[in-house]
XYZ file of C-alpha atoms in Angstrom:
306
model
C -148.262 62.600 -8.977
C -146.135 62.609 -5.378
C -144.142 59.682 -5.270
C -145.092 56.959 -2.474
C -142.338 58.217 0.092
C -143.423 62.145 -0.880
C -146.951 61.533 -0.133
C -146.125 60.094 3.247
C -144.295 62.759 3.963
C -146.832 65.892 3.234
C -148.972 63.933 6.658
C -147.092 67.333 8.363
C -149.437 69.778 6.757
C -151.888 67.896 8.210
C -150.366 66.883 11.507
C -150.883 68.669 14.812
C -148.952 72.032 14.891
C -146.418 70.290 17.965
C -144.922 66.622 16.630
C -143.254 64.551 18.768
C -139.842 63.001 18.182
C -141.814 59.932 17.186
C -143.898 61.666 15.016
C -141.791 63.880 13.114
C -138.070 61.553 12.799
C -139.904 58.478 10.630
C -141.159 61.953 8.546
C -137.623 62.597 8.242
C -136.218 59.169 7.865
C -138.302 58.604 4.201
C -137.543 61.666 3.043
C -133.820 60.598 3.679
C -134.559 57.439 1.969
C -136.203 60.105 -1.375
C -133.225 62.316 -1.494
C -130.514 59.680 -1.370
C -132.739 57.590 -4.191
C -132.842 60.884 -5.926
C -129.149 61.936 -5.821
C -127.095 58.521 -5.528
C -125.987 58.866 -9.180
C -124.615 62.313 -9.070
C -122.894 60.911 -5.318
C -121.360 57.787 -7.125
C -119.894 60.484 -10.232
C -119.109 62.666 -7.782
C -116.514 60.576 -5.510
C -115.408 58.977 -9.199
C -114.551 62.149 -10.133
C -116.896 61.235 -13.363
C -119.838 64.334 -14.158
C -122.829 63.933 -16.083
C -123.657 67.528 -18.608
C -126.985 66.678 -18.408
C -128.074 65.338 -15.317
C -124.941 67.420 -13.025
C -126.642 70.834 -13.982
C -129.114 71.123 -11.541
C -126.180 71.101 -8.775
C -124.031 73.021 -10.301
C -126.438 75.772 -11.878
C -127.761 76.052 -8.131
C -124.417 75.771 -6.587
C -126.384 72.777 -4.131
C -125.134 69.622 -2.909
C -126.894 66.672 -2.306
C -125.995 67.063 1.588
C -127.992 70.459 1.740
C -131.406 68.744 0.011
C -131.093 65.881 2.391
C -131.621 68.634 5.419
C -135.902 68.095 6.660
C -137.308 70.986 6.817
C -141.254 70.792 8.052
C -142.128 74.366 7.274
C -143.411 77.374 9.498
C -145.473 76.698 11.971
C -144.551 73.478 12.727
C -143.139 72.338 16.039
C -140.559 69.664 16.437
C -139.616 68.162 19.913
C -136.807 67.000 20.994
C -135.072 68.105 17.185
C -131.194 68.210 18.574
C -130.106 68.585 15.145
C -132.667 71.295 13.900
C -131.933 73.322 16.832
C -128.352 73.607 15.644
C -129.397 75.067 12.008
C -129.712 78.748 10.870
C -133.511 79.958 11.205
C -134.268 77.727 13.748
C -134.900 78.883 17.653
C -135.989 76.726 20.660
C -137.208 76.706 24.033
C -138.719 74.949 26.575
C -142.225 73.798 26.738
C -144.496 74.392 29.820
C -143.295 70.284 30.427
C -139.690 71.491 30.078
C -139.713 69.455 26.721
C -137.244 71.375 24.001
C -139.377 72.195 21.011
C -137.724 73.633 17.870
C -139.775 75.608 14.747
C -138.581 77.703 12.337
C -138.132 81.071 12.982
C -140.437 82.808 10.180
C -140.060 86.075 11.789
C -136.494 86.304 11.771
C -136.322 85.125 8.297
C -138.890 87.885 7.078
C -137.082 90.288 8.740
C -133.890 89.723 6.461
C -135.060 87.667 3.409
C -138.615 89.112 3.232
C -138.027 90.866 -0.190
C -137.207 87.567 -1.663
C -140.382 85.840 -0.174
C -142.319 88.879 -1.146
C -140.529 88.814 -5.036
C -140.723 84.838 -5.584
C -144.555 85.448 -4.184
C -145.269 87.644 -6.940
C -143.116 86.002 -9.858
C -144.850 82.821 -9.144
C -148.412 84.627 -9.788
C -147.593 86.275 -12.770
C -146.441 83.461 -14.599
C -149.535 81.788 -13.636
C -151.292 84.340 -15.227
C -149.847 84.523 -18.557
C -150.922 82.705 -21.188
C -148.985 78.998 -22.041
C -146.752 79.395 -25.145
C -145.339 76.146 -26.492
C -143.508 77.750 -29.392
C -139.999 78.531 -28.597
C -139.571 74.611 -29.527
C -136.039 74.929 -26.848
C -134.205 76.893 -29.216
C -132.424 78.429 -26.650
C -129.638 75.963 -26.650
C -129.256 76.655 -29.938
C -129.140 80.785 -29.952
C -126.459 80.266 -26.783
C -124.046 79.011 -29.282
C -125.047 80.494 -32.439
C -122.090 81.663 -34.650
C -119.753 80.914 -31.472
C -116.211 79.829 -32.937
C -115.504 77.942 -29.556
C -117.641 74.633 -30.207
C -117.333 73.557 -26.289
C -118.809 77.121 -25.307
C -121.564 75.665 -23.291
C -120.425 72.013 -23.476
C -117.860 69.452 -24.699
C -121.450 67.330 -26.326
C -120.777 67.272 -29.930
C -123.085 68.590 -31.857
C -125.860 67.139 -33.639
C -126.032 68.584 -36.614
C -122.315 70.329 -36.838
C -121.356 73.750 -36.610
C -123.028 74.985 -39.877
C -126.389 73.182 -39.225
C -126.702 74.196 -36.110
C -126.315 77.784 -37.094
C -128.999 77.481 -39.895
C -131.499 75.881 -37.541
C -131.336 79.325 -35.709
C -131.362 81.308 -38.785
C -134.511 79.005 -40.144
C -136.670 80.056 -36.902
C -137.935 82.919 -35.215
C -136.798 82.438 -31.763
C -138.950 83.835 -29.011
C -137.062 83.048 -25.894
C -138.813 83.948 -22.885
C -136.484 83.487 -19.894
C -133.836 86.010 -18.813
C -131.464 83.635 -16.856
C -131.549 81.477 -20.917
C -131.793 84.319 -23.065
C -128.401 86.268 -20.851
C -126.242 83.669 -22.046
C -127.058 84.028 -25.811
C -123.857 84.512 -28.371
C -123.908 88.447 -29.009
C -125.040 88.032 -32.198
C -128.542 85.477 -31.380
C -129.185 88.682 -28.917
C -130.609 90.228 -31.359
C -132.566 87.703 -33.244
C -134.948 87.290 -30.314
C -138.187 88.646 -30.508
C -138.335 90.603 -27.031
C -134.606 92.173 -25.851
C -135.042 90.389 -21.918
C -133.525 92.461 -19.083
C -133.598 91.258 -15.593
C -135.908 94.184 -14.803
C -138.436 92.851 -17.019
C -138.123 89.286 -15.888
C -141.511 89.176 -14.146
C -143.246 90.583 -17.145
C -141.966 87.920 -19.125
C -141.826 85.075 -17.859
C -144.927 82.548 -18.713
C -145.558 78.600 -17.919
C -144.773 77.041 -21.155
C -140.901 78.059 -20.775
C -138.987 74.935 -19.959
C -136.507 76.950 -17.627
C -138.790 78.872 -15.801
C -140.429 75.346 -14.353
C -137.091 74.273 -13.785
C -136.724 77.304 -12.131
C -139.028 76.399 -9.648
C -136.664 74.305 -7.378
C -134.378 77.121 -7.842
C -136.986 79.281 -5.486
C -137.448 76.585 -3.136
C -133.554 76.962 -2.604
C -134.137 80.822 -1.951
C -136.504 80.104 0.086
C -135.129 76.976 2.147
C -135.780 76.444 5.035
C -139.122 78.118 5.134
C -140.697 75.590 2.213
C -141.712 72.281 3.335
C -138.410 69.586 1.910
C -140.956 67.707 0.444
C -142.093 69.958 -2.031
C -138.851 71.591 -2.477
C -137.919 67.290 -3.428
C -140.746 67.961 -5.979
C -139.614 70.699 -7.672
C -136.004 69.063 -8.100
C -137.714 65.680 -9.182
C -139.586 67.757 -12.295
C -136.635 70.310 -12.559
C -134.610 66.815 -13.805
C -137.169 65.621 -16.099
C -137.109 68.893 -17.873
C -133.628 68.927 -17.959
C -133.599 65.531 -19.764
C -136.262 66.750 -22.221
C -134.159 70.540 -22.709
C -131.244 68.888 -23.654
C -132.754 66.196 -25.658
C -134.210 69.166 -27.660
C -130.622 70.941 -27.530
C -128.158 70.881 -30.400
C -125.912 68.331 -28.973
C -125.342 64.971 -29.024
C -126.713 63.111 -26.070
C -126.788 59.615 -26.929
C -124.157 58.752 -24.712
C -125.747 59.574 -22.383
C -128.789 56.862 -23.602
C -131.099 59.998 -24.420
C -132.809 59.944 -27.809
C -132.585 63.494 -29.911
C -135.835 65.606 -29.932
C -135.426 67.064 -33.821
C -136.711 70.182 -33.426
C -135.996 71.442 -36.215
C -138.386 68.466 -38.162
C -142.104 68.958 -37.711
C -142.306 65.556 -35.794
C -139.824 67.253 -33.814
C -141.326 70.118 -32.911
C -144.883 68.526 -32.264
C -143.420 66.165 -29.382
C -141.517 68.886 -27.702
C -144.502 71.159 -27.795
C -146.297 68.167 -26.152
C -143.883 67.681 -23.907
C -143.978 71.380 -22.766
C -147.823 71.238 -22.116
C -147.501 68.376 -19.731
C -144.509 70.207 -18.052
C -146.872 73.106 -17.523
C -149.479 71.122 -15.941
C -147.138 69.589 -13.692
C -145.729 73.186 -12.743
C -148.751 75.019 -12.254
C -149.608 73.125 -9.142
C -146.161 73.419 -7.783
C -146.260 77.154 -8.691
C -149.817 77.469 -6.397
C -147.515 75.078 -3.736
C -144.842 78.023 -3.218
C -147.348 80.397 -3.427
C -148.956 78.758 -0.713
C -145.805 78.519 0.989
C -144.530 82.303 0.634
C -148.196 82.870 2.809
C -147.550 80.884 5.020
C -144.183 82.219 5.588
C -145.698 85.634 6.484
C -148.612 84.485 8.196
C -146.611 82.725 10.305
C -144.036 85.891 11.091
């Protein structure tokens, strides 16, 4: 479910194709008021100098700041008058209506022209992974595999870990682990490579991918940052607002301590364990499937509108 401020917001797919300053600025303004409610605790760590391992990823996996999400973007085919600001920004051209009013829209042309493969690949990875049947039974064992056997205890993180060195290393050797997700499985200790039941390449990723995998719906605000600014901010906001629950839940399910940070283990390696995070990844999957139809939706419209 959109929050309040995102519902308000999505009134531009709706809206006449030309807004007024009027129109489109109080647009702007709440999504302002969503990104800064969204990102004020990783701004507050940020100026302390303070970082967050579970929360911080999303930023620093993505190499984003909050100052780039806060940027309104309305989408193609949308035209913004009087948009000073917008008309200043990369993809962007303006001219003057027949009233000699400035109007500003993205430029969906230009940004086929040079980033087309990447609408046209997103497009199609988004599809596929709609296609494939949901598997909930990988149970986030990722985590796990990325520091099997690894000497180096603050490999991925300084988090201690849950269960120690050696019980973390026999949860992996207790389970078959059938990692899904290139961009997870590419960081595995050489020897959890080959423990996984398909050998990922990057060349296979759209073959593999499927919508139960806990990164690849985090990976959706990931695509909306490829794509930016030719998706709409809002659901771009949407992706990152479900990308951060997931990340809660992924490291909750991870072999590392988290209750400092006031998260509660997920023992996946109990059955009660297991049972909740498979729960957990079928509601995920729900959530993503729209958003997965939303950038579809979006990657269209993007060439349409070229």
């Amino acid at each position: 479910m959109h929050s309040p401020i995102a519902a308000d917001a999505t009134v531009v797919s709706d809206a006449p194709r030309v807004l007024s300053r009027a129109k489109w600025e109080p647009l702007q303004d709440l999504f302002h008021a969503r990104v800064d409610a969204a990102t004020c605790g990783h701004r507050e760590r940020r100026d302390a100098g303070e970082s967050h391992a579970v929360e911080d990823f999303l930023y620093e996996y993505n190499s984003t700041k909050p100052s780039q999400l806060r940027r309104w973007h309305p989408g193609p085919g949308i035209v913004l008058q009087e948009a000073d600001a917008q008309a200043r920004w990369k993809w962007y051209r303006t001219q003057a209506s027949a009233a000699g009013v400035m109007e500003t829209t993205f430029d969906a042309a230009a940004f086929m022209a040079k980033r087309g493969t990447t609408v046209d690949f997103v497009e199609n990875l988004m599809k596929r992974t709609a296609e494939r049947p949901l598997h909930v039974g990988c149970f986030g064992l990722h985590e796990w595999a990325m520091i099997y056997k690894s000497g180096d205890p603050d490999r991925r993180h300084t988090l201690p870990l849950r269960l120690g060195r050696e019980g973390t290393d026999a949860v992996v050797e207790a389970h078959p682990i059938a990692c899904t997700h290139f961009d997870a499985f590419r960081f595995f200790t050489p020897e959890a490579r080959p423990l996984n039941a398909t050998q990922l390449t990057r060349e296979t990723q759209v073959a593999s991918e499927q919508p139960g995998c806990l990164h690849a719906t985090m990976d959706l605000f990931k695509w909306c940052l490829k794509l930016s600014p030719a998706v709409p901010s809002e659901l771009q906001q949407d992706c990152f607002d479900l990308a951060l629950e997931v990340r809660r839940v992924d490291m909750r399910a991870s072999p590392y301590n988290v209750s400092s940070y006031g998260l509660e283990a997920i023992a996946i390696e109990t059955p009660a364990g297991k049972a909740e995070y498979a729960t957990m990844q079928r509601e995920f999957a729900r959530r993503g499937a729209d958003l997965r139809l939303r950038i579809v939706d979006a990657c269209q419209a993007i060439r349409a509108t070229a």
